[in-house]
Coordinates of C-alpha atoms and ligand atoms in Angstrom, one line a residue:
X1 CA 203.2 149.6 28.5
X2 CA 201.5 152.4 30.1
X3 CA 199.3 151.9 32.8
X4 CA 195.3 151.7 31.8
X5 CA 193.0 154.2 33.4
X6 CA 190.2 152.1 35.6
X7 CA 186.9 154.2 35.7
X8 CA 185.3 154.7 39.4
X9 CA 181.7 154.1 39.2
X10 CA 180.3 155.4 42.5
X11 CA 176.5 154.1 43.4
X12 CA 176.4 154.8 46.5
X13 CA 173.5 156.8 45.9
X14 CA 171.2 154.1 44.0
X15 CA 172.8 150.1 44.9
X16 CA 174.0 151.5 48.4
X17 CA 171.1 154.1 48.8
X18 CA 168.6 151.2 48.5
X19 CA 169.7 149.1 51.0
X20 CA 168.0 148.8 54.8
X21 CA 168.7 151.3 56.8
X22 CA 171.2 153.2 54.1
X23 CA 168.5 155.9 52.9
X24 CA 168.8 159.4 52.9
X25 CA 166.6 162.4 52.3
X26 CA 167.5 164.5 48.7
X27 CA 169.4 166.8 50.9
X28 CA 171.5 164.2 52.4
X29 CA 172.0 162.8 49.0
X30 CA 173.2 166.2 47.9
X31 CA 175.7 167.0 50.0
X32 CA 177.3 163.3 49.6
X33 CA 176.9 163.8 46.1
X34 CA 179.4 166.9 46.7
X35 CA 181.9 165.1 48.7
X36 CA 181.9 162.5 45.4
X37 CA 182.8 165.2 43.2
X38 CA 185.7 166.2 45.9
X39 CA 186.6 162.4 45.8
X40 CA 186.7 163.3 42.1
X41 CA 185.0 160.0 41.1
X42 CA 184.0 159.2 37.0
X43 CA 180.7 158.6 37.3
X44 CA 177.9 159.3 40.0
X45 CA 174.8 157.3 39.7
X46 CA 172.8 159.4 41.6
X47 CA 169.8 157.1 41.6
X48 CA 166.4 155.5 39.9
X49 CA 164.7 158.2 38.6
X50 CA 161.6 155.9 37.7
X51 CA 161.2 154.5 41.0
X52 CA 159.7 157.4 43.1
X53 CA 159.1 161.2 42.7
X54 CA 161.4 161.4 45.5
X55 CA 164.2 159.9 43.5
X56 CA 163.2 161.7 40.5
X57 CA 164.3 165.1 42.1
X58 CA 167.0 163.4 43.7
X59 CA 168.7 162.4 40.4
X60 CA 167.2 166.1 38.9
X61 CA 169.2 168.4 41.9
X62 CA 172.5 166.2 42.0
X63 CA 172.2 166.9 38.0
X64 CA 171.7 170.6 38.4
X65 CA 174.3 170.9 41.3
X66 CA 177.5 169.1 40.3
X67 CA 179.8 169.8 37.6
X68 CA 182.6 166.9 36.8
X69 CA 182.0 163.8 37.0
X70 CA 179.4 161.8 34.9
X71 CA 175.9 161.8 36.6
X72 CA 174.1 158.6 36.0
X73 CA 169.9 157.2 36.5
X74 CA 169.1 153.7 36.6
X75 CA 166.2 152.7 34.4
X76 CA 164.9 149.4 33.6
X77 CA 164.7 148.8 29.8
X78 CA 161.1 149.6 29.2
X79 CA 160.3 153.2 27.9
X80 CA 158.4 154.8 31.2
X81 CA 161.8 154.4 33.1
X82 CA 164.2 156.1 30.3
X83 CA 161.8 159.2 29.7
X84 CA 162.5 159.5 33.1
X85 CA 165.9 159.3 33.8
X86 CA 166.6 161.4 30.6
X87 CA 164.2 163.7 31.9
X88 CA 165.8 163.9 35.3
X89 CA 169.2 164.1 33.6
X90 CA 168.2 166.9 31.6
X91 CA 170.4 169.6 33.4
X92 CA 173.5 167.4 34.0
X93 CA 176.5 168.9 32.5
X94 CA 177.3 164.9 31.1
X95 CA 174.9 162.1 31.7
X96 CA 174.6 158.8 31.5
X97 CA 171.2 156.5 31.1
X98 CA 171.9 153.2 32.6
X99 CA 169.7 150.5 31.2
X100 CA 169.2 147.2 32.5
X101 CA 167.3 143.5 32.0
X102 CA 167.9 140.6 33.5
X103 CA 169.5 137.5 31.3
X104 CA 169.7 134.5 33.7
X105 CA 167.9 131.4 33.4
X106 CA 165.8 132.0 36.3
X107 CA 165.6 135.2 35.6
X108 CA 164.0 135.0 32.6
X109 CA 161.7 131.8 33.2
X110 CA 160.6 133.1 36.4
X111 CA 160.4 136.3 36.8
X112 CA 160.3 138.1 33.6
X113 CA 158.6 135.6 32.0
X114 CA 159.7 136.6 28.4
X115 CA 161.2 134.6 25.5
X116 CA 164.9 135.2 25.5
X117 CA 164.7 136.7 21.8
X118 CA 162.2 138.8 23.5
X119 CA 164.3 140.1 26.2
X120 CA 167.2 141.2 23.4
X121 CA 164.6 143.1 21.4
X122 CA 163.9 145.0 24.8
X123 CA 167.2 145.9 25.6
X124 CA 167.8 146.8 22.3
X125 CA 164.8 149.3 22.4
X126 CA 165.8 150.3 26.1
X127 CA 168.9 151.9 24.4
X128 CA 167.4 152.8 21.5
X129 CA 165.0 155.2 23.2
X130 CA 168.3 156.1 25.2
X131 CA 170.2 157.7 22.6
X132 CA 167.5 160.2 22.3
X133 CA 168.7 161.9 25.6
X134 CA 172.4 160.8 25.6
X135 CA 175.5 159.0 23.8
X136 CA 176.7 157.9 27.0
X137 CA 174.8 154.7 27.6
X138 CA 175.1 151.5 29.8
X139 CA 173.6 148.4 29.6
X140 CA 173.6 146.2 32.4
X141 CA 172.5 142.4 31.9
X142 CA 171.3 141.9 35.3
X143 CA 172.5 138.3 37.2
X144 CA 175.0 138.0 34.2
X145 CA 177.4 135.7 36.0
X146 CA 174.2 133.1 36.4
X147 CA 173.3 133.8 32.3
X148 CA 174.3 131.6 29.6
X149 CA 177.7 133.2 28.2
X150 CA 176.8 132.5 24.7
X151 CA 173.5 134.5 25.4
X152 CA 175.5 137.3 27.1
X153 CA 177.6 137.0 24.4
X154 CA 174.2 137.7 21.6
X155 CA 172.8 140.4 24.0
X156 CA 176.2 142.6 24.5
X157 CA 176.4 142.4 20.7
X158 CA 173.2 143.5 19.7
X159 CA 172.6 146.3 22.5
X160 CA 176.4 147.3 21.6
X161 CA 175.5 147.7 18.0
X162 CA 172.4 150.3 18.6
X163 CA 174.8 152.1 21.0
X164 CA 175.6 150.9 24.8
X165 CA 178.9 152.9 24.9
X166 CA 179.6 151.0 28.3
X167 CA 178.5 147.1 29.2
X168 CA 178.2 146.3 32.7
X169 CA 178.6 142.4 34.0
X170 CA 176.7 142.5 37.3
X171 CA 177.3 139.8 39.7
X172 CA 174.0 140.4 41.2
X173 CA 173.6 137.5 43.4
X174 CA 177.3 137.9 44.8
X175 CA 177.7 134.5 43.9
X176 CA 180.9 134.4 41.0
X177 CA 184.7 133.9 42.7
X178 CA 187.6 135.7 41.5
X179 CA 188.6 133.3 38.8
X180 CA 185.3 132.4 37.1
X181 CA 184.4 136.0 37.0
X182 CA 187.8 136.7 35.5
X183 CA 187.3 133.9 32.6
X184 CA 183.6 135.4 32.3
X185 CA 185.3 138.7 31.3
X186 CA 187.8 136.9 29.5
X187 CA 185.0 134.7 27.8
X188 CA 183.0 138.1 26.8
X189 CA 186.6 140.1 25.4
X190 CA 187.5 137.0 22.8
X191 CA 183.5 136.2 21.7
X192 CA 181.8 139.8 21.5
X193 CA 182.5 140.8 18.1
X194 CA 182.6 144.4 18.5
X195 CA 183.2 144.7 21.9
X196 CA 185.9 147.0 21.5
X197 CA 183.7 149.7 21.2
X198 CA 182.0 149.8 24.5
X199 CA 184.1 149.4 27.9
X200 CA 183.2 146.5 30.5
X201 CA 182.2 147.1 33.5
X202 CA 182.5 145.4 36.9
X203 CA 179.5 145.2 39.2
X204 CA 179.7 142.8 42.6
X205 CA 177.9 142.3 44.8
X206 CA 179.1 140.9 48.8
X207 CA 177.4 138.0 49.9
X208 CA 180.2 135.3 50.1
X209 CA 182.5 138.0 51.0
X210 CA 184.4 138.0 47.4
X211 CA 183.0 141.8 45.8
X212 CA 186.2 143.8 46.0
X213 CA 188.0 140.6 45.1
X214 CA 186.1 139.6 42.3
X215 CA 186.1 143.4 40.7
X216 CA 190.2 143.2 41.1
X217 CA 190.1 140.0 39.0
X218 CA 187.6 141.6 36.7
X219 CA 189.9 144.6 36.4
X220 CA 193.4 142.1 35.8
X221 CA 191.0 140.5 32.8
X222 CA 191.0 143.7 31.0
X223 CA 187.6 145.3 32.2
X224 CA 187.6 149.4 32.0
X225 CA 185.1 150.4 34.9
X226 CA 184.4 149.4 38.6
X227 CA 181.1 149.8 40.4
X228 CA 181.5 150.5 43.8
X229 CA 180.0 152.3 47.0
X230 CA 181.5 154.3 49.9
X231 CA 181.8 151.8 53.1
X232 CA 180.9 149.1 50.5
X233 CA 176.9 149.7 51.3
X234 CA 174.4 147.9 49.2
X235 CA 171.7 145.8 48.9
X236 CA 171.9 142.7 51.0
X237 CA 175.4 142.3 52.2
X238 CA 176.7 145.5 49.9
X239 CA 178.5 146.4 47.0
X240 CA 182.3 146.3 46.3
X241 CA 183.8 148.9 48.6
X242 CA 185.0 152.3 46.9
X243 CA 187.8 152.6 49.4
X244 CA 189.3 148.9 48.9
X245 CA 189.1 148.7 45.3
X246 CA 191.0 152.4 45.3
X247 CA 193.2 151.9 47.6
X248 CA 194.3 147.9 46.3
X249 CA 194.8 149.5 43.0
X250 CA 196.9 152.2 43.9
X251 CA 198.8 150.2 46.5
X252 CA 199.5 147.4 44.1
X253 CA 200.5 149.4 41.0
X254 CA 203.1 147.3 40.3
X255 CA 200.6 143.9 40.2
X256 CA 197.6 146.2 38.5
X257 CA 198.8 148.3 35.9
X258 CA 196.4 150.5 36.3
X259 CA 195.4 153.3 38.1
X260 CA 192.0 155.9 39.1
X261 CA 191.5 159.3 39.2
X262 CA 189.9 159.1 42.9
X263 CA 191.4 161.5 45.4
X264 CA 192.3 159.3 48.1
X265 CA 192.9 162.1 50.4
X266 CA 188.9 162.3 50.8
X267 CA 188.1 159.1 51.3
X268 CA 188.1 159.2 54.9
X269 CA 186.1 161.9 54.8
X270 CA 183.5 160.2 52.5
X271 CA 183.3 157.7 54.5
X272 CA 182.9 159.0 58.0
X273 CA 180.0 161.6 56.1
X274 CA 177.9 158.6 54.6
X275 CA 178.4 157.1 58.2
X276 CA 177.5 160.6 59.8
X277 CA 174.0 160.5 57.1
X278 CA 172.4 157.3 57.4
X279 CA 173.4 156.2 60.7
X280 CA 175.6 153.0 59.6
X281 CA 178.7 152.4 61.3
X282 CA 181.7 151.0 59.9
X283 CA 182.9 148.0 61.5
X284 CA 186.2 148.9 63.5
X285 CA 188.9 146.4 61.7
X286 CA 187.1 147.0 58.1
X287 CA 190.1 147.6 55.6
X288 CA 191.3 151.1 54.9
X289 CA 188.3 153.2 57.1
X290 CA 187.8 151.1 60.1
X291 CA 189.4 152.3 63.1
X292 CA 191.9 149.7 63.5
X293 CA 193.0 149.5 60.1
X294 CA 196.1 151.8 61.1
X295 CA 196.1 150.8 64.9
X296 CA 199.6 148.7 65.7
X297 CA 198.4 147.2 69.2
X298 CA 200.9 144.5 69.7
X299 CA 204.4 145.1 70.4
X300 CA 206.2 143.9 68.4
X301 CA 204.5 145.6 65.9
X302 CA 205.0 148.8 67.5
X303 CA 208.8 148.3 68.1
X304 CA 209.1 147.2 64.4
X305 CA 206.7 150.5 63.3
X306 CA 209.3 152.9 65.3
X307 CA 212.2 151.6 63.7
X308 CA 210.8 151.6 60.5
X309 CA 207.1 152.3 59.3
X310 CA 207.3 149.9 56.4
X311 CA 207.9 147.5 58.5
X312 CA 203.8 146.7 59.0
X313 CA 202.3 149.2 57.6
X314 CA 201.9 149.1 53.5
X315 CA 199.5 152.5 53.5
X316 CA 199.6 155.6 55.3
X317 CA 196.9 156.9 57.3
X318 CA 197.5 160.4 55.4
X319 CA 196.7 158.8 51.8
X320 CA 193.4 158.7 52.7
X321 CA 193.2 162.0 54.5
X322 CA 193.4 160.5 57.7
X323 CA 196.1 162.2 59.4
X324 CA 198.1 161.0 62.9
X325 CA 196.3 161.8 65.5
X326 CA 197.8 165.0 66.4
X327 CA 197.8 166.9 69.4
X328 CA 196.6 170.1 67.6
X329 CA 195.1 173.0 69.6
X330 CA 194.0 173.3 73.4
X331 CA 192.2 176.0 75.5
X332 CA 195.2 179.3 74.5
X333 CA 194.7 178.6 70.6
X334 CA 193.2 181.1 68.8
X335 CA 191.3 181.0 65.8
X336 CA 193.7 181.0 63.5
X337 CA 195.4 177.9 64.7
X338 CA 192.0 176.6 64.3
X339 CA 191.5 177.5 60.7
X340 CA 195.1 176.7 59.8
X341 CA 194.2 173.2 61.1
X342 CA 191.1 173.0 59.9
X343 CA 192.2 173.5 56.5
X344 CA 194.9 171.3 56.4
X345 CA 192.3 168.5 57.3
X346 CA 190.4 169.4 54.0
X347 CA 187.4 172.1 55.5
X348 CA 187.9 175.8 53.9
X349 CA 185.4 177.8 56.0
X350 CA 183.9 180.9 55.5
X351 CA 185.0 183.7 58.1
X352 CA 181.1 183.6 59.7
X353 CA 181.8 179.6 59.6
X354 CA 185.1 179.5 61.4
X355 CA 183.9 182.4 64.0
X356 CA 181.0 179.5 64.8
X357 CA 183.0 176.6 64.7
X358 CA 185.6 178.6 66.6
X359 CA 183.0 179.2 69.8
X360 CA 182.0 175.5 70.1
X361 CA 186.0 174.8 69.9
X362 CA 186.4 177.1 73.2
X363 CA 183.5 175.5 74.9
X364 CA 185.0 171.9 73.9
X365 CA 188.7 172.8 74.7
X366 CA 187.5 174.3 78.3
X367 CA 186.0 170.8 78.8
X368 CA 188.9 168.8 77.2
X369 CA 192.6 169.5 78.1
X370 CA 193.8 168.2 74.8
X371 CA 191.9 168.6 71.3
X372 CA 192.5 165.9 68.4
X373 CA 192.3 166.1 64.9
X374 CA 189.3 163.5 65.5
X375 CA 187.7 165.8 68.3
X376 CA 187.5 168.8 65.2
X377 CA 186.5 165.9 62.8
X378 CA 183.4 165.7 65.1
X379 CA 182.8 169.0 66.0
X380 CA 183.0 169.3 61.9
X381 CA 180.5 166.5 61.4
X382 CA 178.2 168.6 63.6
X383 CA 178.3 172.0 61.8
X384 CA 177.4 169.8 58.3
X385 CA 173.9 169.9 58.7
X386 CA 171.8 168.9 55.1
X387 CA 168.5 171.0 56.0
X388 CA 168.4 173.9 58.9
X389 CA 167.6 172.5 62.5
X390 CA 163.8 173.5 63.7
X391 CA 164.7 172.6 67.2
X392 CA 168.3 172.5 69.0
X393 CA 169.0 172.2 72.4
X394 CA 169.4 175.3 74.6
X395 CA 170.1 173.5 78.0
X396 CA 169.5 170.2 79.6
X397 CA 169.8 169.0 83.6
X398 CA 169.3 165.5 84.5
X399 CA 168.6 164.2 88.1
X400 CA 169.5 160.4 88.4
X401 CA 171.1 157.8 90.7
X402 CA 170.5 154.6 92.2
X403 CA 167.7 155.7 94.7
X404 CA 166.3 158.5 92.6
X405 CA 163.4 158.4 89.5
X406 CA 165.8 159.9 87.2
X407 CA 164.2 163.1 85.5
X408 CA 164.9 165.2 82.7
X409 CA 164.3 169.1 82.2
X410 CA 165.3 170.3 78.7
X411 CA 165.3 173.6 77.0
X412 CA 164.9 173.9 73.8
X413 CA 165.3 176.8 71.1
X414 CA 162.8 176.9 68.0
X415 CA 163.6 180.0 66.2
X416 CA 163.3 182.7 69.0
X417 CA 160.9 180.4 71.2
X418 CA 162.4 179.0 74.1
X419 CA 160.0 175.4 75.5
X420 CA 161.2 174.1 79.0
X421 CA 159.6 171.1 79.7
X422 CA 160.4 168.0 82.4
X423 CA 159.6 164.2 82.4
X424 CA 161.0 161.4 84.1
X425 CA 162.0 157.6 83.0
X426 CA 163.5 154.3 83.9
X427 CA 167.0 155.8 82.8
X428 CA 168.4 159.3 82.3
X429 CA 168.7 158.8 78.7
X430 CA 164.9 157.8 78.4
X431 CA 163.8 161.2 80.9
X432 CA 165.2 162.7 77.9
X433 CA 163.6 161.5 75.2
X434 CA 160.1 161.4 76.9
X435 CA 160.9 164.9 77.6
X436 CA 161.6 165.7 74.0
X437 CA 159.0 164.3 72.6
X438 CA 156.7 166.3 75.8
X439 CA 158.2 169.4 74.0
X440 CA 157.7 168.8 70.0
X441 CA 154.7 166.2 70.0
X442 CA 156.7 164.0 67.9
X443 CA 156.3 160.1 69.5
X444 CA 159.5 157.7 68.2
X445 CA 160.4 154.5 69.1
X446 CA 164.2 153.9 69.8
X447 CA 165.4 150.8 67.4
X448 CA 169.3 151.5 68.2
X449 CA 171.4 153.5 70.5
X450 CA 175.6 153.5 70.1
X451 CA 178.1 155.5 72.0
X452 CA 181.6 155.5 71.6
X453 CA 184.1 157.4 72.5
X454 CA 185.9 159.6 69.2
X455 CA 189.3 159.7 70.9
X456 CA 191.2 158.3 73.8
X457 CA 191.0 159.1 77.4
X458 CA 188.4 159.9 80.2
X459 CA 187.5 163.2 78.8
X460 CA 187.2 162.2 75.3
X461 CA 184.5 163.2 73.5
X462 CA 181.4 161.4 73.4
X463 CA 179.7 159.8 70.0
X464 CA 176.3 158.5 70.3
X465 CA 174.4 157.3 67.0
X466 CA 170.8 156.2 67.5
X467 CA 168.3 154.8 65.0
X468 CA 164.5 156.1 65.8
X469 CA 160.8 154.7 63.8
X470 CA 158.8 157.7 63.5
X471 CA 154.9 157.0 63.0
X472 CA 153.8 157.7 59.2
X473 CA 157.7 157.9 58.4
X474 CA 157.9 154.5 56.1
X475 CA 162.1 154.6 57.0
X476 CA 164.2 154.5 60.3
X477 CA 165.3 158.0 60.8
X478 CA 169.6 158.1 62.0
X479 CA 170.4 160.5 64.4
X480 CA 173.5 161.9 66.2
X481 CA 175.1 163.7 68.8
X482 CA 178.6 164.6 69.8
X483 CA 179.8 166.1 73.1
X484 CA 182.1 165.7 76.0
X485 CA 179.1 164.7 78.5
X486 CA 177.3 161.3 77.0
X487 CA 174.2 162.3 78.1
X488 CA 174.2 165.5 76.3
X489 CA 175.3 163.8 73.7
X490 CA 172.5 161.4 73.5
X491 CA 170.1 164.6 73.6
X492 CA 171.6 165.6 70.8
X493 CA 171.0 162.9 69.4
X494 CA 167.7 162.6 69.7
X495 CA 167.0 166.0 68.2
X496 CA 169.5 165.2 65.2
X497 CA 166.9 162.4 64.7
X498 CA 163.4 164.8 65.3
X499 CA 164.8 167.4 63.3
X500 CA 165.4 164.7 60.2
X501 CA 162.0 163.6 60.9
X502 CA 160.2 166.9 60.6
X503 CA 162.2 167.2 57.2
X504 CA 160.8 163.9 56.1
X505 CA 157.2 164.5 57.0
X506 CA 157.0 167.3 54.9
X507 CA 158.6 165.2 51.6
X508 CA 156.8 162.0 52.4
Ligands
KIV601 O1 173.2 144.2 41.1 C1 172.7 144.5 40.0 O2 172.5 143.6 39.1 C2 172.3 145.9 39.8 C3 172.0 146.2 38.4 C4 170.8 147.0 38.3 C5 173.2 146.8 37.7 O3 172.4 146.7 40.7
ZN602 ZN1 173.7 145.9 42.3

């Protein structure tokens, strides 16, 4: 028998989008939107249209801009919500309203405080009203895995009947385990008289630690689509991750049967630009994307990995576009080595683009004897910016030590103004900020500060991620900064942060 096709559902920009500390601005949203059409994912759910204005023209641009995969709004079932999500879908090239009500017990009784004949009649208007704007609908019976399955059983048959073309199980709660959830789909295959014309879908949710493998039992039960988000971001403790779920099933062919479409070749990429947007940091020994999950440390591992890869590692780092880390280029390349490499990491530039990220290449490789593939990564990461920068930094000089008030003088450019300005503080790292905020008037408060270093060695480039409240900005603004000097690097950050922050003033 031939192998089944599994549909990727991607929401990382709606369930992983909603989540603390995961939100982005539409721009942000757009350009991980384009590295999930690169990923070459099924369907993008590209938000709740309903829920704000800002949302609305989220789902509205990502609809306009790409072409391929499905574009999907969530909508509750009442008719406000699906004017607007088939209003914002209007210019998607395919589009997909996804309905949804809850059907649990408490659910029902407590919050929605509706009759459960009541609740059917909803959904079955909800995708009624759908149709108007699209064939391709999905009805999601929120908490399903705490609903009666005889219920779930009357709902999915009558919302099937008026025209959900896809039925989603959502484990809501995170609270099913691998082989409950795959007698649940089982249950639903064997009692939903024409469930053969819609296609199941998987939707889990993290909290006992079970998402991924509760959508892989979902998927051996015979289900047709998996919900899932880059870095497995989501509400509460996340969403089945993307990368797991893609990389299990391709992996394990032999024990699936099935395969995706997903280019695994970008999902490092993907992941380290979601991590690059909202400021959320993948753990280091997280399957597939963390930065151990291809590091042999002990070794015996390492003698068995020379004599034969196999040996301990099942995956290549290259299948998910991660190559070796590569001595590539140093201070003698020339630009052509640069944009030979750079495209066989997956960035086509323009001529202007490599000539700019070919400058900051000299400047890094006159600092750093030897250059990565991770140091090019980062200077990459730098030159995708979602809006254009109001203020970047021209110079900066920091006096500090363990007898001194350390102080901070910065230069910064806005357009063709150049502000100098100085301040001082308890630590080099806060005479900057104060100094920054001297210079654009713009008071945060510092709520997380990382640094790492992207590759090995003493002069390895320096990462720092930072997480700043802005007054009047309702969310935690992400900011970061790359260079070979941490403190530049946390300058940079800082303005990464400010310049997000003027962006979000303006929309908010
Ligand atoms: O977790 C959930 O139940 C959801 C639904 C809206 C599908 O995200
Ligand atoms: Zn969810």
């Amino acid at each position: 028998m031939e192998n089944r096709k599994i549909i990727i559902f991607d929401t990382t920009l709606r369930d992983g989008e909603q989540s603390p500390g995961a939100s982005m601005n539409i721009e942000e949203k757009l350009l991980m939107a384009e590295q999930l059409q690169r990923l070459n994912v099924d369907v993008i759910e590209a938000g709740f249209a309903a829920s704000s204005p800002g949302d609305f023209e989220s789902v509205n641009r990502v609809a306009q801009k790409i072409k391929g995969p499905t574009i999907a709004s969530l909508a509750r079932a009442v008719k406000g919500d699906i004017e607007q999500a088939g209003e914002a879908l209007k210019p998607a090239e395919r589009k997909r309203i996804h309905t949804f009500i809850a059907t649990s017990p408490i659910h029902v009784e407590k919050k929605l405080r509706m009759a459960y004949d009541q609740v059917i009649d909803q959904a079955v208007d909800a995708v009624k009203l759908a149709k108007n704007y699209t064939d391709d609908i999905e009805f999601s019976p929120e908490d399903a895995t705490r609903s009666n399955r005889d219920y779930l059983c009357r709902i999915l048959e009558a919302v099937i009947k008026n025209g959900a073309t896809t039925v989603n199980i959502p484990d809501t709660v995170g609270y099913t385990a691998p082989q409950e959830y795959y007698e649940l789909i089982k249950y639903l295959m064997n009692n939903v008289p024409n469930i053969d014309k819609a296609i199941i879908s998987l939707h889990c949710h993290d909290d006992l630690g079970m998402a991924v493998a509760n959508s892989l039992s979902g998927v051996l039960a015979g289900a047709g689509q998996v919900e899932c988000t880059i870095n497995g971001i989501g509400e509460r403790a996340g969403n089945a991750s993307l990368e797991e779920v893609v990389m299990a099933i391709k992996t394990r062919k032999d024990f699936f049967k099935v395969y995706t479409d997903v280019d695994a070749k970008e999902i490092y990429r993907a992941s380290r630009l979601l991590t690059k947007l909202t400021g959320l940091v993948v753990q280091r020994n997280k399957a597939i994307v963390g930065e151990n999950a291809f590091a042999h440390e002990a070794g015996i591992h390492q003698d068995g990995m020379i004599k034969e890869r196999m040996t301990y590692e099942i995956m290549k780092p290259e299948d998910i576009g991660l190559s070796e880390s590569r001595l590539v280029l140093g201070k003698h390349s020339g630009r052509r080595g640069l944009g030979k490499r750079l495209s066989e990491l997956g960035f086509d530039l323009s001529p202007e683009e490599l000539s700019h990220v070919f400058e900051k290449f000299k400047v890094l490789a006159d600092k750093k004897k030897e250059v990565y593939d991770e140091d090019i990564i980062a200077l990459m990461d730098e030159e995708v910016s979602p809006s254009p920068d109001v203020y970047s930094l021209e110079s900066l000089q920091v006096i500090s030590g363990t007898t001194t008030m350390p102080t901070a003088t910065v230069v910064l450019r806005k357009g063709e103004e150049r502000i100098k300005d100085a301040a001082s503080g308890n630590g080099p790292v806060e005479a900057i900020y104060e100094t920054l905020e001297r210079i654009t008037g713009l008071k945060g408060k510092l709520s997380s500060y990382r640094i790492k270093a992207v590759t090995e060695g003493k002069d390895a480039l320096g990462e720092v991620s930072i997480r700043v409240k802005f007054p009047d900005i309702k969310r935690d603004i992400s900011g970061r900064g790359i260079a070979v000097d941490i403190i530049e690097a946390s300058a940079k950050a800082y303005i990464n942060a400010l310049n997000k922050a003027l962006v979000y003033k303006k929309s908010e």
